[in-house]
Short mmCIF file of C-alpha atoms in Angstrom, two decimals:
data_model
loop_
_atom_site.label_atom_id
_atom_site.label_comp_id
_atom_site.label_asym_id
_atom_site.label_seq_id
_atom_site.Cartn_x
_atom_site.Cartn_y
_atom_site.Cartn_z
CA UNK A 17 126.72 -104.89 -1.03
CA UNK A 18 123.50 -105.03 -2.47
CA UNK A 19 121.03 -103.81 0.40
CA UNK A 20 116.78 -103.78 0.12
CA UNK A 21 115.15 -102.05 2.56
CA UNK A 22 111.43 -101.79 3.39
CA UNK A 23 109.70 -99.57 5.31
CA UNK A 24 105.67 -99.58 5.48
CA UNK A 25 105.64 -95.83 6.87
CA UNK A 26 109.02 -94.34 6.68
CA UNK A 27 108.71 -91.11 4.05
CA UNK A 28 110.66 -91.57 0.43
CA UNK A 29 112.19 -88.72 -1.34
CA UNK A 30 109.14 -88.66 -3.60
CA UNK A 31 107.00 -87.19 -0.29
CA UNK A 32 109.88 -84.29 0.11
CA UNK A 33 109.40 -83.82 3.90
CA UNK A 34 113.13 -84.23 4.99
CA UNK A 35 115.48 -87.11 4.81
CA UNK A 36 114.28 -89.05 7.83
CA UNK A 37 115.22 -92.93 8.90
CA UNK A 38 115.41 -94.55 5.98
CA UNK A 39 116.62 -92.33 3.19
CA UNK A 40 119.79 -91.20 5.65
CA UNK A 41 120.45 -95.26 5.86
CA UNK A 42 120.64 -94.92 1.91
CA UNK A 43 122.64 -91.86 1.72
CA UNK A 44 124.98 -93.92 4.30
CA UNK A 45 125.34 -96.95 2.13
CA UNK A 46 125.76 -94.98 -1.26
CA UNK A 47 128.72 -92.90 0.21
CA UNK A 48 130.55 -96.65 0.88
CA UNK A 49 129.16 -97.62 -2.88
CA UNK A 50 126.35 -100.02 -1.74
CA UNK A 51 123.65 -100.10 -3.63
CA UNK A 52 119.85 -100.02 -2.06
CA UNK A 53 116.55 -100.98 -3.51
CA UNK A 54 114.06 -100.07 -1.28
CA UNK A 55 110.24 -101.04 -0.82
CA UNK A 56 107.21 -99.26 -0.02
CA UNK A 57 103.48 -99.03 -0.38
CA UNK A 58 101.48 -96.41 -3.16
CA UNK A 59 99.56 -95.53 0.04
CA UNK A 60 101.36 -92.89 2.38
CA UNK A 61 100.19 -93.96 5.77
CA UNK A 62 100.40 -89.83 7.12
CA UNK A 63 98.64 -88.31 4.33
CA UNK A 64 96.02 -91.34 4.16
CA UNK A 65 96.26 -90.73 0.10
CA UNK A 66 97.67 -93.16 -2.68
CA UNK A 67 100.91 -91.65 -4.37
CA UNK A 68 100.51 -93.60 -7.55
CA UNK A 69 97.56 -95.48 -8.80
CA UNK A 70 99.87 -98.58 -9.64
CA UNK A 71 102.93 -100.28 -9.22
CA UNK A 72 105.79 -97.61 -9.61
CA UNK A 73 109.43 -97.48 -9.88
CA UNK A 74 111.83 -94.47 -9.51
CA UNK A 75 115.71 -94.19 -9.89
CA UNK A 76 116.89 -91.58 -7.25
CA UNK A 77 120.24 -92.52 -8.27
CA UNK A 78 121.85 -95.09 -10.48
CA UNK A 79 122.40 -97.37 -7.41
CA UNK A 80 119.33 -95.87 -5.43
CA UNK A 81 115.79 -97.21 -6.49
CA UNK A 82 112.34 -97.19 -4.75
CA UNK A 83 109.78 -99.77 -5.52
CA UNK A 84 106.22 -98.54 -4.63
CA UNK A 85 103.96 -101.25 -4.51
CA UNK A 86 100.73 -100.73 -5.23
CA UNK A 87 97.97 -101.91 -2.09
CA UNK A 88 95.17 -101.23 -0.25
CA UNK A 89 94.92 -97.82 1.96
CA UNK A 90 92.36 -97.01 4.75
CA UNK A 91 91.31 -94.13 6.55
CA UNK A 92 91.52 -95.19 10.29
CA UNK A 93 94.71 -95.98 12.05
CA UNK A 94 92.91 -98.41 14.27
CA UNK A 95 90.76 -100.38 11.98
CA UNK A 96 89.95 -103.81 10.44
CA UNK A 97 90.64 -102.10 7.08
CA UNK A 98 94.49 -101.07 8.27
CA UNK A 99 95.03 -104.67 9.10
CA UNK A 100 93.49 -106.06 5.85
CA UNK A 101 96.00 -103.42 3.94
CA UNK A 102 99.16 -104.29 5.92
CA UNK A 103 98.24 -107.82 4.85
CA UNK A 104 97.65 -106.74 1.13
CA UNK A 105 100.80 -105.28 1.44
CA UNK A 106 102.98 -108.62 2.96
CA UNK A 107 101.26 -110.79 -0.22
CA UNK A 108 102.12 -108.24 -3.29
CA UNK A 109 105.39 -107.59 -1.55
CA UNK A 110 106.61 -111.22 -1.91
CA UNK A 111 104.99 -111.49 -5.33
CA UNK A 112 107.22 -108.73 -5.78
CA UNK A 113 110.36 -109.97 -4.73
CA UNK A 114 110.27 -113.06 -6.01
CA UNK A 115 112.73 -113.23 -9.07
CA UNK A 116 115.03 -110.68 -8.22
CA UNK A 117 118.51 -111.64 -7.62
CA UNK A 118 119.18 -111.96 -4.14
CA UNK A 119 120.39 -108.79 -1.85
CA UNK A 120 123.21 -109.50 0.08
CA UNK A 121 121.12 -108.44 3.35
CA UNK A 122 117.30 -106.86 3.63
CA UNK A 123 116.54 -104.34 6.20
CA UNK A 124 112.97 -104.18 7.31
CA UNK A 125 110.86 -101.88 9.74
CA UNK A 126 108.56 -103.50 12.27
CA UNK A 127 105.64 -102.63 12.35
CA UNK A 128 103.72 -104.36 10.62
CA UNK A 129 104.16 -107.98 11.93
CA UNK A 130 102.58 -109.63 8.50
CA UNK A 131 105.49 -107.90 6.05
CA UNK A 132 108.31 -109.10 8.73
CA UNK A 133 107.16 -112.19 9.19
CA UNK A 134 106.52 -112.97 5.57
CA UNK A 135 109.77 -111.40 4.69
CA UNK A 136 111.91 -113.48 7.37
CA UNK A 137 110.73 -116.62 6.77
CA UNK A 138 110.92 -116.13 2.62
CA UNK A 139 114.65 -114.97 3.23
CA UNK A 140 115.52 -117.77 5.67
CA UNK A 141 114.51 -120.38 3.02
CA UNK A 142 117.43 -118.56 0.98
CA UNK A 143 119.97 -117.78 3.41
CA UNK A 144 119.48 -114.34 3.10
CA UNK A 145 120.33 -111.92 6.14
CA UNK A 146 117.64 -109.65 7.77
CA UNK A 147 117.80 -107.46 10.14
CA UNK A 148 114.60 -105.77 12.03
CA UNK A 149 113.97 -102.61 12.88
CA UNK A 150 111.91 -102.15 15.52
CA UNK A 151 109.84 -98.60 15.01
CA UNK A 152 107.00 -99.92 17.80
CA UNK A 153 106.44 -102.56 19.99
CA UNK A 154 103.79 -104.29 18.13
CA UNK A 155 101.39 -105.88 19.19
CA UNK A 156 101.95 -104.36 23.05
CA UNK A 157 101.22 -101.00 21.75
CA UNK A 158 97.88 -102.43 20.20
CA UNK A 159 96.33 -103.12 23.83
CA UNK A 160 98.56 -100.73 25.50
CA UNK A 161 95.08 -98.43 26.02
CA UNK A 162 92.60 -101.09 26.96
CA UNK A 163 91.81 -101.24 30.57
CA UNK A 164 93.58 -103.33 32.72
CA UNK A 165 91.44 -106.18 33.32
CA UNK A 166 90.32 -106.53 30.09
CA UNK A 167 93.89 -106.51 29.17
CA UNK A 168 94.33 -110.47 29.26
CA UNK A 169 91.02 -110.76 27.00
CA UNK A 170 92.96 -108.50 24.61
CA UNK A 171 96.00 -110.37 24.50
CA UNK A 172 94.39 -113.83 24.26
CA UNK A 173 92.39 -112.30 21.28
CA UNK A 174 95.63 -111.18 19.47
CA UNK A 175 97.91 -114.26 20.43
CA UNK A 176 98.48 -115.33 16.76
CA UNK A 177 100.40 -111.60 16.60
CA UNK A 178 102.69 -112.80 19.10
CA UNK A 179 103.19 -116.26 17.59
CA UNK A 180 104.51 -114.26 14.37
CA UNK A 181 106.76 -111.68 16.68
CA UNK A 182 108.64 -114.79 17.84
CA UNK A 183 108.72 -116.29 14.46
CA UNK A 184 109.99 -112.80 13.00
CA UNK A 185 112.83 -112.31 16.11
CA UNK A 186 113.97 -116.34 15.87
CA UNK A 187 114.73 -115.87 11.98
CA UNK A 188 116.12 -112.74 12.52
CA UNK A 189 120.08 -112.23 12.15
CA UNK A 190 119.78 -109.03 14.20
CA UNK A 191 117.31 -107.08 15.71
CA UNK A 192 117.55 -103.63 15.41
CA UNK A 193 115.82 -100.35 17.09
CA UNK A 194 114.91 -96.85 17.09
CA UNK A 195 115.17 -97.30 21.49
CA UNK A 196 117.13 -99.03 24.07
CA UNK A 197 113.77 -99.91 25.66
CA UNK A 198 112.36 -101.42 22.55
CA UNK A 199 115.11 -103.83 22.42
CA UNK A 200 114.59 -105.08 26.38
CA UNK A 201 111.09 -105.24 24.97
CA UNK A 202 112.46 -107.65 22.39
CA UNK A 203 114.64 -109.73 24.51
CA UNK A 204 111.60 -109.82 26.96
CA UNK A 205 109.58 -111.25 23.81
CA UNK A 206 112.59 -113.84 22.81
CA UNK A 207 114.85 -114.40 24.67
CA UNK A 208 117.66 -115.85 22.27
CA UNK A 209 118.12 -112.88 20.00
CA UNK A 210 121.16 -113.62 17.81
CA UNK A 211 122.48 -109.81 17.88
CA UNK A 212 120.81 -106.47 18.64
CA UNK A 213 121.75 -102.99 18.83
CA UNK A 214 119.91 -99.53 19.06
CA UNK A 215 120.25 -96.80 16.50
CA UNK A 216 118.72 -93.61 17.34
CA UNK A 217 116.68 -92.07 14.58
CA UNK A 218 119.32 -89.70 13.40
CA UNK A 219 119.49 -86.68 10.93
CA UNK A 220 122.35 -85.11 9.08
CA UNK A 221 123.53 -82.78 11.44
CA UNK A 222 125.90 -81.03 8.86
CA UNK A 223 123.49 -80.47 6.23
CA UNK A 224 120.85 -79.08 8.80
CA UNK A 225 123.26 -76.34 10.09
CA UNK A 226 124.39 -75.18 6.56
CA UNK A 227 120.69 -74.89 6.04
CA UNK A 228 120.56 -72.78 9.42
CA UNK A 229 123.35 -71.14 8.77
CA UNK A 230 121.69 -70.07 5.43
CA UNK A 231 118.80 -68.59 7.08
CA UNK A 232 120.84 -66.72 9.28
CA UNK A 233 121.78 -64.10 6.47
CA UNK A 234 117.98 -63.75 5.54
CA UNK A 235 116.19 -63.92 8.63
CA UNK A 236 116.03 -62.10 11.60
CA UNK A 237 115.43 -63.36 15.04
CA UNK A 238 113.75 -61.77 18.02
CA UNK A 239 115.90 -61.92 20.85
CA UNK A 240 113.45 -60.45 23.18
CA UNK A 241 111.45 -63.35 23.33
CA UNK A 242 111.60 -66.97 23.96
CA UNK A 243 110.18 -68.39 21.07
CA UNK A 244 108.56 -72.24 21.42
CA UNK A 245 107.58 -74.53 18.66
CA UNK A 246 105.94 -77.58 18.71
CA UNK A 247 105.81 -79.21 15.16
CA UNK A 248 103.90 -82.77 14.55
CA UNK A 249 100.76 -84.22 14.87
CA UNK A 250 97.20 -82.77 16.36
CA UNK A 251 96.02 -86.44 16.68
CA UNK A 252 94.36 -86.89 19.93
CA UNK A 253 97.16 -88.83 21.62
CA UNK A 254 99.28 -85.39 21.51
CA UNK A 255 99.09 -83.69 24.45
CA UNK A 256 98.25 -80.11 23.01
CA UNK A 257 96.21 -78.52 25.51
CA UNK A 258 98.99 -78.51 28.53
CA UNK A 259 100.93 -76.38 25.46
CA UNK A 260 97.74 -74.15 24.75
CA UNK A 261 97.44 -73.84 28.45
CA UNK A 262 101.10 -72.64 29.22
CA UNK A 263 100.59 -70.09 26.23
CA UNK A 264 97.72 -68.82 28.38
CA UNK A 265 99.68 -68.57 31.32
CA UNK A 266 103.02 -66.65 29.72
CA UNK A 267 100.28 -63.79 27.75
CA UNK A 268 98.78 -63.66 31.30
CA UNK A 269 101.54 -63.44 33.07
CA UNK A 270 104.79 -62.57 31.34
CA UNK A 271 103.14 -60.57 28.36
CA UNK A 272 105.11 -60.00 25.07
CA UNK A 273 107.42 -62.34 26.80
CA UNK A 274 107.26 -65.66 25.14
CA UNK A 275 106.03 -66.64 21.45
CA UNK A 276 104.01 -70.30 20.97
CA UNK A 277 104.82 -71.69 17.71
CA UNK A 278 102.25 -74.51 16.84
CA UNK A 279 102.96 -76.82 13.12
CA UNK A 280 100.52 -79.64 12.07
CA UNK A 281 97.20 -80.74 11.24
CA UNK A 282 94.94 -83.33 12.98
CA UNK A 283 91.61 -83.18 14.86
CA UNK A 284 92.57 -80.58 17.43
CA UNK A 285 94.16 -78.01 14.95
CA UNK A 286 90.21 -76.74 15.97
CA UNK A 287 91.33 -76.27 19.60
CA UNK A 288 94.49 -74.83 18.42
CA UNK A 289 92.73 -72.18 16.43
CA UNK A 290 90.44 -71.42 19.11
CA UNK A 291 93.16 -70.44 21.57
CA UNK A 292 94.94 -68.45 18.67
CA UNK A 293 91.70 -66.29 18.58
CA UNK A 294 92.39 -65.36 22.43
CA UNK A 295 95.97 -65.14 22.94
CA UNK A 296 98.65 -62.85 21.45
CA UNK A 297 101.27 -65.11 22.07
CA UNK A 298 100.17 -68.00 19.88
CA UNK A 299 100.44 -68.42 16.10
CA UNK A 300 99.35 -71.62 13.84
CA UNK A 301 101.20 -72.47 10.96
CA UNK A 302 99.40 -75.39 9.88
CA UNK A 303 101.16 -78.05 8.11
CA UNK A 304 104.60 -76.61 6.67
CA UNK A 305 107.23 -77.81 4.21
CA UNK A 306 110.51 -78.89 5.13
CA UNK A 307 112.08 -75.36 4.07
CA UNK A 308 109.45 -73.50 6.45
CA UNK A 309 110.34 -75.97 9.26
CA UNK A 310 113.81 -75.07 8.86
CA UNK A 311 113.24 -71.26 9.41
CA UNK A 312 110.70 -71.95 12.19
CA UNK A 313 113.69 -73.95 13.55
CA UNK A 314 116.17 -71.34 12.95
CA UNK A 315 113.72 -68.54 14.78
CA UNK A 316 112.99 -70.84 17.98
CA UNK A 317 114.80 -71.73 21.00
CA UNK A 318 113.11 -74.43 22.65
CA UNK A 319 111.00 -77.01 21.02
CA UNK A 320 107.86 -79.23 22.76
CA UNK A 321 107.43 -82.99 22.73
CA UNK A 322 104.22 -83.41 24.97
CA UNK A 323 102.32 -86.63 25.01
CA UNK A 324 99.16 -87.78 26.74
CA UNK A 325 100.27 -91.11 27.04
CA UNK A 326 103.21 -91.91 29.16
CA UNK A 327 104.99 -93.94 26.58
CA UNK A 328 107.81 -95.48 28.73
CA UNK A 329 110.06 -96.99 25.95
CA UNK A 330 109.72 -94.16 23.05
CA UNK A 331 112.49 -92.36 21.85
CA UNK A 332 110.57 -90.70 18.93
CA UNK A 333 112.34 -88.81 15.73
CA UNK A 334 111.71 -85.30 17.26
CA UNK A 335 114.71 -86.14 19.13
CA UNK A 336 117.06 -85.07 16.80
CA UNK A 337 114.93 -83.23 14.35
CA UNK A 338 115.07 -80.60 17.67
CA UNK A 339 118.47 -81.04 18.90
CA UNK A 340 120.23 -81.33 15.52
CA UNK A 341 119.00 -77.40 15.14
CA UNK A 342 119.96 -76.62 18.53
CA UNK A 343 116.59 -76.94 20.71
CA UNK A 344 116.50 -77.81 23.80
CA UNK A 345 113.66 -80.17 24.26
CA UNK A 346 110.71 -79.59 27.03
CA UNK A 347 109.42 -83.36 26.82
CA UNK A 348 106.54 -85.45 28.91
CA UNK A 349 107.81 -88.77 27.77
CA UNK A 350 109.13 -90.49 30.60
CA UNK A 351 111.92 -93.31 30.81
CA UNK A 352 114.45 -93.81 28.10
CA UNK A 353 113.14 -90.51 26.42
CA UNK A 354 113.32 -88.73 29.98
CA UNK A 355 116.68 -90.49 30.83
CA UNK A 356 118.33 -89.12 27.78
CA UNK A 357 117.19 -85.18 28.20
CA UNK A 358 118.48 -85.43 31.78
CA UNK A 359 121.62 -87.24 31.75
CA UNK A 360 122.83 -84.90 28.99
CA UNK A 361 121.28 -81.56 29.74
CA UNK A 362 119.08 -80.74 26.79
CA UNK A 363 116.20 -80.34 27.77
CA UNK A 364 113.99 -80.54 30.78
CA UNK A 365 111.08 -83.36 31.69
CA UNK A 366 107.61 -82.70 33.00
CA UNK A 367 104.57 -85.10 33.57
CA UNK A 368 102.15 -85.39 30.98
CA UNK A 369 99.45 -82.83 31.60
CA UNK A 370 100.85 -81.28 34.00
CA UNK A 371 100.88 -77.83 33.01
CA UNK A 372 102.37 -76.16 36.26
CA UNK A 373 105.59 -77.96 35.49
CA UNK A 374 106.18 -77.09 32.15
CA UNK A 375 105.20 -73.54 33.09
CA UNK A 376 108.13 -73.56 35.10
CA UNK A 377 110.29 -75.25 32.86
CA UNK A 378 109.67 -72.96 30.31
CA UNK A 379 110.35 -69.66 33.02
CA UNK A 380 113.73 -71.24 33.79
CA UNK A 381 114.96 -70.56 30.73
CA UNK A 382 113.05 -67.56 30.04
CA UNK A 383 114.73 -66.19 33.65
CA UNK A 384 117.84 -67.53 32.42
CA UNK A 385 119.23 -66.83 29.09
CA UNK A 386 122.81 -68.44 30.31
CA UNK A 387 121.26 -71.67 31.25
CA UNK A 388 119.55 -71.67 27.76
CA UNK A 389 122.86 -71.29 25.53
CA UNK A 390 124.42 -73.45 27.53
CA UNK A 391 121.52 -76.15 27.07
CA UNK A 392 121.41 -75.25 23.27
CA UNK A 393 125.51 -76.21 23.11
CA UNK A 394 124.26 -79.11 24.83
CA UNK A 395 121.98 -80.37 22.42
CA UNK A 396 124.78 -79.97 19.26
CA UNK A 397 127.50 -81.69 21.45
CA UNK A 398 124.81 -85.04 21.79
CA UNK A 399 124.13 -85.18 18.67
CA UNK A 400 128.00 -84.98 17.02
CA UNK A 401 127.55 -88.21 19.34
CA UNK A 402 124.61 -90.02 18.95
CA UNK A 403 122.63 -88.83 16.61
CA UNK A 404 124.46 -87.52 13.42
CA UNK A 405 123.06 -89.62 10.50
CA UNK A 406 126.51 -90.53 8.89
CA UNK A 407 127.91 -91.70 12.71
CA UNK A 408 124.87 -93.72 13.36
CA UNK A 409 124.10 -95.52 10.29
CA UNK A 410 127.77 -95.65 9.69
CA UNK A 411 127.56 -97.89 12.50
CA UNK A 412 125.00 -99.87 11.20
CA UNK A 413 126.45 -100.33 7.92
CA UNK A 414 129.48 -101.95 10.02
CA UNK A 415 126.79 -104.38 11.01
CA UNK A 416 125.44 -105.29 7.98
CA UNK A 417 128.82 -106.23 6.92
CA UNK A 418 129.59 -107.98 9.57
CA UNK A 419 126.40 -110.42 9.06
CA UNK A 420 126.86 -110.64 5.31
CA UNK A 421 130.60 -112.26 6.20
CA UNK A 422 129.30 -114.73 8.27
CA UNK A 423 129.18 -117.88 6.73
#
């Protein structure tokens, strides 16, 4: 089977930041001796930098190629320039696809809408099945922070985006998603989906456990303290202040019993640095490599997923990033993420911004190490069932085979 995958936001092997969704899908496909061509932009969303100055092809393996299409960049996530950059990529993407032998199936990440819209129309004319992979519910997520009274006006202003969304869903052979919540949202937008299935953002459990076991030979964990880690963006939508306030509480009321570690970069890095100057139990590592990430996971006991906005449908990539390393999660996202965590006893939930609740959850692990070990074991077992990449993306490939076999 010849598979094309398209994602504007997922990292590639060139970026060296770990094997996330689309690299894991490629690896699962290669195990079945399929070929994969992945299309993305030269512009990298997370760093806001161009990877290459022109169209570039990199052969990762004989049957795994990444095509970087030279397209415009942007400096702000919410901007007209970003919308224009997405349109620029979509136009150049179709130019790049023309003249190639048809693949058996196309998997395209959504958002952005523009490239998904053009690709589904292009593929429909050629009889190529397309699976849409929803990683964010655009355009609804664009207007989520608009005041309630202004939401109807905002939705009217981007009404063409809703028309594109319905066209995408109508022309898709299957609609996939990183959460069941997003699938329900897709069905609310277009109720006649041909096929739909949730595939959580999975990671290779065996690979991660091998890395952690290797670190056990060189690193020494401090069992006398509870070590908690946040890894990710320090953008304004993440509830870093609540983590910092919790650290301040434990520094004062449980001195030398906890260690809080924050890794990442963004606008709130100055706030983190300021707290570091005042607290004995807080460390700020800045941006870290994947190798350092594994080291910090090995040394840690718990992982933070704390957001300021109460995103009700999201299952974040951090779910199995933490759980595959045996780290229970302290989570503020509600709905599906909260249900996963509570139903499987792989962490504890608090409302966003509720520092006392977060403190109580941390204390419950600090004061009961047997509970902590039980939850760590639960984390590994749940990952084996629902978040191990060979299992999860193997099922995705089973679906692709079914779609390709349909006349």
